[in-house]
Amino acid sequence: MISIALAGKPNAGKSTFYKSATLAEVDVANYPFTTIDANRGVSHVRTDCPCLERDERCGNEHCHDGKRYVPIELLDVAGLVPGAHEGRGLGNQFLDELTNADAIINVVDASGGTNEEGEPVEVGTYDPVEEVDFIEEEMDQWLAGIIDRNWETVERQSRSPGFDIDEALSEMLTGFGATEYDVAASLRELEYPPNPGEWTDDHRETLARDIRARTKPIILVANKADIAPEENIERLRETGKPVIPATAEGELALQKGVEAGIVDYDSGDDDFAVFGDLSDQQQAGLERIRDVMQDWGGTGVQEALDTAVYDLLDRITAYPVQNESKWTDGQGNVLPDAFLLPSGSTPPDLAYAVHSDIGNGYLHAVNAKTNRDISDSYELEEGDVIKIVSTAK
């Protein structure tokens, strides 16, 4: 399962974002380090279900009238303060937790209502632009430190016949989520001495920055957009980083309204409907959320998750079935499963994603939308429905 981590300074709204996206019970409070131990939960990315191309909706529990929600893991870790890579705050614990994440959502307090340590200040008095490169810098410096501390081992290995720097660095960085392909691609882009003993601190830091960017891409969420001065949002966007305005509190309020049966809303919608009798206070609160959603096209929570998976990680959604005519599995369930695969994946890749035995026994595949055989090298597209024919059952 793809893993997305929420990062940022304390009190930026990570736990509220997490709770609104997973509906898990977590501590949410207005003080630094509300989160001590990492929270792990299941959230979803949203895409169009292929059942929209048929006369009836599929009825899958993850399909809401053609809005398909595909599970991902969401990780909420302790807040980061300046100097975390040197162990300040809960820095080392925070950074360790991020090693298994595929992408990172940097939750920024766009309101300027908390300082660099996460302590409450008057809204608008702290510059949220200060947080834009914060996570990147801490992670880059932390990884550079790991590389530096292990460099003596690489130097020793380089004295042996048949030394391969790609293999040596891959072995060192595998715990950070870097593959041999990542290391090879990074080294192709960098200029460095062939002898590891001649590498400088600058060489190692450049390697760390490039590996981090390849293995832990980051997107910014301008949280608390409901109370943020509009110029703060614009200035964050002017940094050139991908920025999504969001109100995690607004999303959480809507989800609670859905649970209470007074709101009709699916995460990622740009509006909602209200049912029943509400107090004036409840009505006013929901209208404030609606105003923010109209300004930014939604609460931003679902958009952030979708952007992280489909854009940053360049994933597509594919649906394996056993019956290419009815789009069902062996029990008659329509479009039972959805898999998030890297763009460029092929039918054999999907077979292995379903199960290693299915992949090992792969024979051929059928595009269920066209009812035609497709080649093993066919690049799957978003929303493809595929029958895998395999010797394995």
GROMACS .gro file of C-alpha atoms in nm:
model
  393
    1MET     CA    1   0.000   0.000   0.000
    2ILE     CA    2   0.128   0.346  -0.087
    3SER     CA    3   0.229   0.542   0.223
    4ILE     CA    4   0.192   0.919   0.252
    5ALA     CA    5   0.336   1.103   0.553
    6LEU     CA    6   0.215   1.429   0.704
    7ALA     CA    7   0.504   1.650   0.809
    8GLY     CA    8   0.543   2.003   0.938
    9LYS     CA    9   0.615   2.205   1.248
   10PRO     CA   10   0.410   2.141   1.564
   11ASN     CA   11   0.057   2.279   1.577
   12ALA     CA   12   0.023   2.329   1.199
   13GLY     CA   13  -0.286   2.107   1.187
   14LYS     CA   14  -0.135   1.770   1.088
   15SER     CA   15  -0.340   1.571   1.338
   16THR     CA   16  -0.661   1.745   1.230
   17PHE     CA   17  -0.575   1.669   0.866
   18TYR     CA   18  -0.505   1.307   0.963
   19LYS     CA   19  -0.828   1.271   1.157
   20SER     CA   20  -1.037   1.425   0.879
   21ALA     CA   21  -0.876   1.195   0.620
   22THR     CA   22  -0.894   0.871   0.820
   23LEU     CA   23  -1.174   0.935   1.073
   24ALA     CA   24  -0.941   0.780   1.331
   25GLU     CA   25  -0.948   0.902   1.689
   26VAL     CA   26  -0.634   1.103   1.762
   27ASP     CA   27  -0.542   1.385   1.997
   28VAL     CA   28  -0.603   1.729   1.849
   29ALA     CA   29  -0.499   2.026   2.062
   30ASN     CA   30  -0.361   2.378   2.037
   31TYR     CA   31  -0.014   2.313   2.174
   32PRO     CA   32   0.315   2.183   2.034
   33PHE     CA   33   0.383   1.808   2.017
   34THR     CA   34   0.022   1.697   2.048
   35THR     CA   35   0.142   1.392   1.856
   36ILE     CA   36   0.424   1.200   2.027
   37ASP     CA   37   0.397   0.854   1.873
   38ALA     CA   38   0.323   0.826   1.503
   39ASN     CA   39  -0.037   0.762   1.401
   40ARG     CA   40  -0.091   0.519   1.114
   41GLY     CA   41  -0.426   0.486   0.944
   42VAL     CA   42  -0.599   0.417   0.616
   43SER     CA   43  -0.712   0.702   0.396
   44HIS     CA   44  -0.808   0.708   0.027
   45VAL     CA   45  -0.736   0.878  -0.300
   46ARG     CA   46  -1.027   0.959  -0.528
   47THR     CA   47  -1.066   0.885  -0.897
   48ASP     CA   48  -1.345   0.817  -1.147
   49CYS     CA   49  -1.469   0.459  -1.125
   50PRO     CA   50  -1.487   0.271  -1.458
   51CYS     CA   51  -1.848   0.183  -1.372
   52LEU     CA   52  -1.938   0.532  -1.498
   53GLU     CA   53  -1.895   0.385  -1.847
   54ARG     CA   54  -2.168   0.127  -1.782
   55ASP     CA   55  -2.542   0.155  -1.730
   56GLU     CA   56  -2.525   0.080  -1.357
   57ARG     CA   57  -2.287   0.173  -1.078
   58CYS     CA   58  -2.071  -0.110  -0.944
   59GLY     CA   59  -2.199  -0.103  -0.586
   60ASN     CA   60  -1.850  -0.147  -0.440
   61GLU     CA   61  -1.818  -0.012  -0.086
   62HIS     CA   62  -1.536   0.218  -0.207
   63CYS     CA   63  -1.747   0.359  -0.492
   64HIS     CA   64  -1.984   0.645  -0.415
   65ASP     CA   65  -2.195   0.686  -0.727
   66GLY     CA   66  -1.894   0.664  -0.953
   67LYS     CA   67  -1.644   0.831  -0.719
   68ARG     CA   68  -1.391   0.557  -0.648
   69TYR     CA   69  -1.185   0.576  -0.328
   70VAL     CA   70  -0.863   0.370  -0.337
   71PRO     CA   71  -0.696   0.288  -0.002
   72ILE     CA   72  -0.356   0.430   0.093
   73GLU     CA   73  -0.168   0.448   0.422
   74LEU     CA   74  -0.153   0.786   0.594
   75LEU     CA   75   0.112   0.857   0.855
   76ASP     CA   76   0.098   1.145   1.106
   77VAL     CA   77   0.426   1.197   1.289
   78ALA     CA   78   0.556   1.429   1.558
   79GLY     CA   79   0.609   1.794   1.469
   80LEU     CA   80   0.944   1.914   1.342
   81VAL     CA   81   1.134   2.209   1.487
   82PRO     CA   82   1.446   2.383   1.352
   83GLY     CA   83   1.753   2.168   1.414
   84ALA     CA   84   1.557   1.841   1.411
   85HIS     CA   85   1.834   1.673   1.209
   86GLU     CA   86   2.060   1.743   1.507
   87GLY     CA   87   1.810   1.583   1.746
   88ARG     CA   88   1.615   1.890   1.862
   89GLY     CA   89   1.258   1.829   1.976
   90LEU     CA   90   1.153   1.486   1.857
   91GLY     CA   91   1.365   1.528   1.546
   92ASN     CA   92   1.535   1.191   1.513
   93GLN     CA   93   1.212   1.005   1.590
   94PHE     CA   94   1.027   1.223   1.339
   95LEU     CA   95   1.279   1.168   1.062
   96ASP     CA   96   1.305   0.794   1.128
   97GLU     CA   97   0.929   0.765   1.083
   98LEU     CA   98   0.950   0.925   0.739
   99THR     CA   99   1.187   0.668   0.590
  100ASN     CA  100   0.908   0.435   0.475
  101ALA     CA  101   0.688   0.708   0.324
  102ASP     CA  102   0.657   0.726  -0.053
  103ALA     CA  103   0.571   1.099  -0.051
  104ILE     CA  104   0.536   1.374   0.206
  105ILE     CA  105   0.266   1.634   0.259
  106ASN     CA  106   0.418   1.937   0.432
  107VAL     CA  107   0.134   2.089   0.633
  108VAL     CA  108   0.198   2.463   0.672
  109ASP     CA  109   0.001   2.696   0.899
  110ALA     CA  110  -0.095   2.947   0.631
  111SER     CA  111  -0.263   3.171   0.888
  112GLY     CA  112   0.069   3.275   1.040
  113GLY     CA  113  -0.085   3.200   1.379
  114THR     CA  114   0.200   2.983   1.510
  115ASN     CA  115   0.571   3.060   1.522
  116GLU     CA  116   0.859   2.842   1.404
  117GLU     CA  117   0.840   2.634   1.722
  118GLY     CA  118   0.466   2.578   1.680
  119GLU     CA  119   0.370   2.811   1.963
  120PRO     CA  120   0.047   3.014   1.917
  121VAL     CA  121   0.091   3.379   1.815
  122GLU     CA  122  -0.150   3.635   1.676
  123VAL     CA  123  -0.283   3.533   1.334
  124GLY     CA  124  -0.081   3.695   1.056
  125THR     CA  125   0.225   3.778   1.267
  126TYR     CA  126   0.442   3.484   1.154
  127ASP     CA  127   0.546   3.440   0.792
  128PRO     CA  128   0.441   3.093   0.667
  129VAL     CA  129   0.681   3.125   0.372
  130GLU     CA  130   0.953   3.046   0.626
  131GLU     CA  131   0.815   2.690   0.635
  132VAL     CA  132   0.831   2.624   0.261
  133ASP     CA  133   1.180   2.474   0.247
  134PHE     CA  134   1.186   2.374   0.613
  135ILE     CA  135   1.102   2.004   0.577
  136GLU     CA  136   1.327   1.960   0.273
  137GLU     CA  137   1.624   2.118   0.450
  138GLU     CA  138   1.588   1.913   0.767
  139MET     CA  139   1.551   1.588   0.574
  140ASP     CA  140   1.840   1.670   0.340
  141GLN     CA  141   2.072   1.752   0.631
  142TRP     CA  142   1.961   1.441   0.821
  143LEU     CA  143   2.030   1.215   0.524
  144ALA     CA  144   2.362   1.389   0.457
  145GLY     CA  145   2.458   1.308   0.817
  146ILE     CA  146   2.371   0.940   0.767
  147ILE     CA  147   2.579   0.925   0.449
  148ASP     CA  148   2.869   1.100   0.619
  149ARG     CA  149   2.866   0.864   0.918
  150ASN     CA  150   2.869   0.558   0.691
  151TRP     CA  151   3.119   0.687   0.436
  152GLU     CA  152   3.417   0.516   0.595
  153THR     CA  153   3.254   0.182   0.511
  154VAL     CA  154   3.218   0.284   0.146
  155GLU     CA  155   3.583   0.390   0.136
  156ARG     CA  156   3.687   0.052   0.278
  157GLN     CA  157   3.477  -0.134   0.024
  158SER     CA  158   3.628   0.069  -0.260
  159ARG     CA  159   3.969  -0.092  -0.195
  160SER     CA  160   3.831  -0.435  -0.286
  161PRO     CA  161   3.838  -0.572  -0.642
  162GLY     CA  162   3.508  -0.545  -0.825
  163PHE     CA  163   3.388  -0.250  -0.614
  164ASP     CA  164   3.067  -0.099  -0.752
  165ILE     CA  165   2.972   0.240  -0.605
  166ASP     CA  166   2.608   0.196  -0.714
  167GLU     CA  167   2.581  -0.124  -0.510
  168ALA     CA  168   2.762   0.023  -0.210
  169LEU     CA  169   2.539   0.331  -0.196
  170SER     CA  170   2.225   0.127  -0.259
  171GLU     CA  171   2.311  -0.094   0.038
  172MET     CA  172   2.364   0.215   0.254
  173LEU     CA  173   2.047   0.394   0.145
  174THR     CA  174   1.801   0.107   0.124
  175GLY     CA  175   1.672   0.194   0.471
  176PHE     CA  176   1.575   0.536   0.340
  177GLY     CA  177   1.368   0.379   0.064
  178ALA     CA  178   1.621   0.431  -0.215
  179THR     CA  179   1.647   0.155  -0.474
  180GLU     CA  180   1.949   0.068  -0.686
  181TYR     CA  181   1.769   0.242  -0.974
  182ASP     CA  182   1.735   0.562  -0.764
  183VAL     CA  183   2.104   0.559  -0.678
  184ALA     CA  184   2.211   0.492  -1.038
  185ALA     CA  185   1.985   0.770  -1.167
  186SER     CA  186   2.122   1.012  -0.908
  187LEU     CA  187   2.486   0.931  -0.985
  188ARG     CA  188   2.421   0.984  -1.356
  189GLU     CA  189   2.313   1.341  -1.276
  190LEU     CA  190   2.599   1.425  -1.041
  191GLU     CA  191   2.968   1.500  -1.092
  192TYR     CA  192   3.185   1.315  -0.843
  193PRO     CA  193   3.533   1.162  -0.808
  194PRO     CA  194   3.552   0.792  -0.897
  195ASN     CA  195   3.748   0.731  -0.576
  196PRO     CA  196   3.517   0.760  -0.269
  197GLY     CA  197   3.817   0.872  -0.066
  198GLU     CA  198   3.821   1.194  -0.268
  199TRP     CA  199   3.457   1.282  -0.202
  200THR     CA  200   3.401   1.603  -0.004
  201ASP     CA  201   3.117   1.704   0.229
  202ASP     CA  202   2.966   1.895  -0.065
  203HIS     CA  203   2.960   1.578  -0.279
  204ARG     CA  204   2.783   1.384  -0.003
  205GLU     CA  205   2.534   1.662   0.066
  206THR     CA  206   2.453   1.695  -0.306
  207LEU     CA  207   2.392   1.320  -0.320
  208ALA     CA  208   2.166   1.341  -0.014
  209ARG     CA  209   1.956   1.621  -0.163
  210ASP     CA  210   1.913   1.439  -0.493
  211ILE     CA  211   1.822   1.105  -0.331
  212ARG     CA  212   1.572   1.273  -0.098
  213ALA     CA  213   1.405   1.452  -0.390
  214ARG     CA  214   1.377   1.124  -0.584
  215THR     CA  215   1.250   0.908  -0.300
  216LYS     CA  216   1.054   1.153  -0.082
  217PRO     CA  217   0.882   1.413  -0.306
  218ILE     CA  218   0.704   1.686  -0.111
  219ILE     CA  219   0.384   1.883  -0.164
  220LEU     CA  220   0.275   2.183   0.043
  221VAL     CA  221  -0.066   2.215   0.206
  222ALA     CA  222  -0.153   2.572   0.306
  223ASN     CA  223  -0.368   2.469   0.601
  224LYS     CA  224  -0.602   2.693   0.801
  225ALA     CA  225  -0.697   2.867   0.476
  226ASP     CA  226  -1.030   2.953   0.642
  227ILE     CA  227  -0.856   3.202   0.874
  228ALA     CA  228  -0.543   3.280   0.671
  229PRO     CA  229  -0.490   3.626   0.522
  230GLU     CA  230  -0.536   3.578   0.147
  231GLU     CA  231  -0.199   3.736   0.075
  232ASN     CA  232  -0.035   3.452   0.271
  233ILE     CA  233  -0.182   3.194   0.034
  234GLU     CA  234  -0.071   3.394  -0.269
  235ARG     CA  235   0.281   3.439  -0.134
  236LEU     CA  236   0.308   3.067  -0.068
  237ARG     CA  237   0.204   3.000  -0.427
  238GLU     CA  238   0.460   3.248  -0.556
  239THR     CA  239   0.739   3.030  -0.416
  240GLY     CA  240   0.699   2.802  -0.718
  241LYS     CA  241   0.621   2.498  -0.502
  242PRO     CA  242   0.303   2.293  -0.554
  243VAL     CA  243   0.066   2.447  -0.296
  244ILE     CA  244  -0.287   2.337  -0.207
  245PRO     CA  245  -0.497   2.566   0.017
  246ALA     CA  246  -0.687   2.360   0.273
  247THR     CA  247  -0.906   2.367   0.580
  248ALA     CA  248  -0.855   2.042   0.765
  249GLU     CA  249  -1.095   2.163   1.036
  250GLY     CA  250  -1.358   2.226   0.769
  251GLU     CA  251  -1.314   1.876   0.625
  252LEU     CA  252  -1.340   1.725   0.973
  253ALA     CA  253  -1.658   1.922   1.045
  254LEU     CA  254  -1.815   1.796   0.721
  255GLN     CA  255  -1.721   1.436   0.798
  256LYS     CA  256  -1.877   1.468   1.143
  257GLY     CA  257  -2.186   1.614   0.977
  258VAL     CA  258  -2.204   1.312   0.747
  259GLU     CA  259  -2.178   1.079   1.046
  260ALA     CA  260  -2.459   1.271   1.219
  261GLY     CA  261  -2.677   1.245   0.909
  262ILE     CA  262  -2.712   1.621   0.860
  263VAL     CA  263  -2.465   1.665   0.573
  264ASP     CA  264  -2.448   1.501   0.230
  265TYR     CA  265  -2.086   1.517   0.120
  266ASP     CA  266  -1.815   1.299  -0.031
  267SER     CA  267  -1.453   1.390   0.034
  268GLY     CA  268  -1.322   1.588  -0.261
  269ASP     CA  269  -1.659   1.744  -0.352
  270ASP     CA  270  -1.660   2.120  -0.405
  271ASP     CA  271  -1.991   2.165  -0.219
  272PHE     CA  272  -2.230   1.987   0.019
  273ALA     CA  273  -2.598   1.971   0.110
  274VAL     CA  274  -2.751   2.014   0.456
  275PHE     CA  275  -3.049   1.822   0.596
  276GLY     CA  276  -3.263   1.866   0.904
  277ASP     CA  277  -3.282   2.141   1.161
  278LEU     CA  278  -2.956   2.306   1.256
  279SER     CA  279  -2.884   2.564   1.520
  280ASP     CA  280  -2.789   2.911   1.404
  281GLN     CA  281  -2.434   2.841   1.518
  282GLN     CA  282  -2.412   2.517   1.321
  283GLN     CA  283  -2.559   2.682   1.011
  284ALA     CA  284  -2.316   2.972   1.034
  285GLY     CA  285  -2.020   2.736   1.077
  286LEU     CA  286  -2.115   2.531   0.773
  287GLU     CA  287  -2.163   2.843   0.563
  288ARG     CA  288  -1.813   2.960   0.655
  289ILE     CA  289  -1.680   2.625   0.534
  290ARG     CA  290  -1.884   2.659   0.214
  291ASP     CA  291  -1.734   3.004   0.149
  292VAL     CA  292  -1.380   2.864   0.177
  293MET     CA  293  -1.468   2.571  -0.049
  294GLN     CA  294  -1.602   2.809  -0.312
  295ASP     CA  295  -1.280   3.010  -0.295
  296TRP     CA  296  -1.050   2.708  -0.334
  297GLY     CA  297  -1.264   2.441  -0.500
  298GLY     CA  298  -1.306   2.225  -0.189
  299THR     CA  299  -1.153   2.175   0.154
  300GLY     CA  300  -0.819   2.075  -0.003
  301VAL     CA  301  -0.771   1.760   0.204
  302GLN     CA  302  -0.871   1.514  -0.068
  303GLU     CA  303  -0.699   1.721  -0.336
  304ALA     CA  304  -0.373   1.704  -0.141
  305LEU     CA  305  -0.385   1.325  -0.115
  306ASP     CA  306  -0.480   1.288  -0.482
  307THR     CA  307  -0.203   1.522  -0.593
  308ALA     CA  308   0.056   1.338  -0.384
  309VAL     CA  309  -0.033   0.998  -0.533
  310TYR     CA  310  -0.141   1.071  -0.889
  311ASP     CA  311   0.090   1.366  -0.963
  312LEU     CA  312   0.396   1.347  -0.736
  313LEU     CA  313   0.419   0.967  -0.748
  314ASP     CA  314   0.273   0.941  -1.101
  315ARG     CA  315   0.039   0.651  -1.025
  316ILE     CA  316  -0.251   0.513  -1.228
  317THR     CA  317  -0.546   0.302  -1.111
  318ALA     CA  318  -0.605  -0.041  -1.268
  319TYR     CA  319  -0.886  -0.285  -1.195
  320PRO     CA  320  -0.821  -0.663  -1.231
  321VAL     CA  321  -1.127  -0.882  -1.300
  322GLN     CA  322  -1.190  -1.248  -1.382
  323ASN     CA  323  -1.490  -1.197  -1.610
  324GLU     CA  324  -1.414  -0.949  -1.889
  325SER     CA  325  -1.779  -0.913  -1.990
  326LYS     CA  326  -1.933  -0.852  -1.648
  327TRP     CA  327  -1.622  -0.697  -1.490
  328THR     CA  328  -1.654  -0.930  -1.191
  329ASP     CA  329  -1.439  -1.155  -0.975
  330GLY     CA  330  -1.512  -1.522  -0.907
  331GLN     CA  331  -1.785  -1.432  -0.656
  332GLY     CA  332  -1.967  -1.198  -0.892
  333ASN     CA  333  -1.845  -0.874  -0.731
  334VAL     CA  334  -1.823  -0.593  -0.985
  335LEU     CA  335  -1.485  -0.413  -0.998
  336PRO     CA  336  -1.384  -0.559  -0.661
  337ASP     CA  337  -1.027  -0.429  -0.644
  338ALA     CA  338  -0.831  -0.123  -0.749
  339PHE     CA  339  -0.450  -0.114  -0.766
  340LEU     CA  340  -0.230   0.196  -0.772
  341LEU     CA  341   0.059   0.123  -1.009
  342PRO     CA  342   0.346   0.337  -1.139
  343SER     CA  343   0.275   0.502  -1.471
  344GLY     CA  344   0.410   0.281  -1.749
  345SER     CA  345   0.313  -0.044  -1.576
  346THR     CA  346   0.217  -0.339  -1.794
  347PRO     CA  347  -0.030  -0.632  -1.755
  348PRO     CA  348   0.241  -0.856  -1.603
  349ASP     CA  349   0.310  -0.580  -1.347
  350LEU     CA  350  -0.058  -0.581  -1.253
  351ALA     CA  351  -0.052  -0.961  -1.227
  352TYR     CA  352   0.235  -0.946  -0.978
  353ALA     CA  353   0.059  -0.669  -0.784
  354VAL     CA  354  -0.242  -0.898  -0.742
  355HIS     CA  355  -0.029  -1.191  -0.622
  356SER     CA  356   0.318  -1.325  -0.692
  357ASP     CA  357   0.168  -1.661  -0.797
  358ILE     CA  358  -0.057  -1.485  -1.050
  359GLY     CA  359   0.249  -1.306  -1.186
  360ASN     CA  360   0.461  -1.621  -1.204
  361GLY     CA  361   0.184  -1.801  -1.391
  362TYR     CA  362   0.097  -1.508  -1.620
  363LEU     CA  363  -0.011  -1.611  -1.971
  364HIS     CA  364  -0.181  -1.311  -2.129
  365ALA     CA  365  -0.430  -1.031  -2.059
  366VAL     CA  366  -0.755  -0.892  -2.197
  367ASN     CA  367  -0.869  -0.530  -2.196
  368ALA     CA  368  -1.221  -0.571  -2.058
  369LYS     CA  369  -1.334  -0.237  -2.199
  370THR     CA  370  -1.260  -0.345  -2.556
  371ASN     CA  371  -1.276  -0.723  -2.500
  372ARG     CA  372  -0.948  -0.758  -2.689
  373ASP     CA  373  -0.620  -0.926  -2.602
  374ILE     CA  374  -0.342  -0.683  -2.520
  375SER     CA  375   0.032  -0.734  -2.544
  376ASP     CA  376   0.258  -0.789  -2.245
  377SER     CA  377   0.421  -0.452  -2.319
  378TYR     CA  378   0.093  -0.258  -2.326
  379GLU     CA  379   0.117   0.042  -2.092
  380LEU     CA  380  -0.181   0.047  -1.861
  381GLU     CA  381  -0.388   0.365  -1.849
  382GLU     CA  382  -0.588   0.526  -1.571
  383GLY     CA  383  -0.912   0.333  -1.521
  384ASP     CA  384  -0.818   0.026  -1.725
  385VAL     CA  385  -1.017  -0.290  -1.645
  386ILE     CA  386  -0.798  -0.595  -1.712
  387LYS     CA  387  -0.855  -0.968  -1.711
  388ILE     CA  388  -0.535  -1.152  -1.622
  389VAL     CA  389  -0.512  -1.506  -1.758
  390SER     CA  390  -0.273  -1.711  -1.544
  391THR     CA  391  -0.198  -2.073  -1.466
  392ALA     CA  392  -0.242  -1.982  -1.098
  393LYS     CA  393  -0.590  -1.972  -0.950
   0.00000   0.00000   0.00000
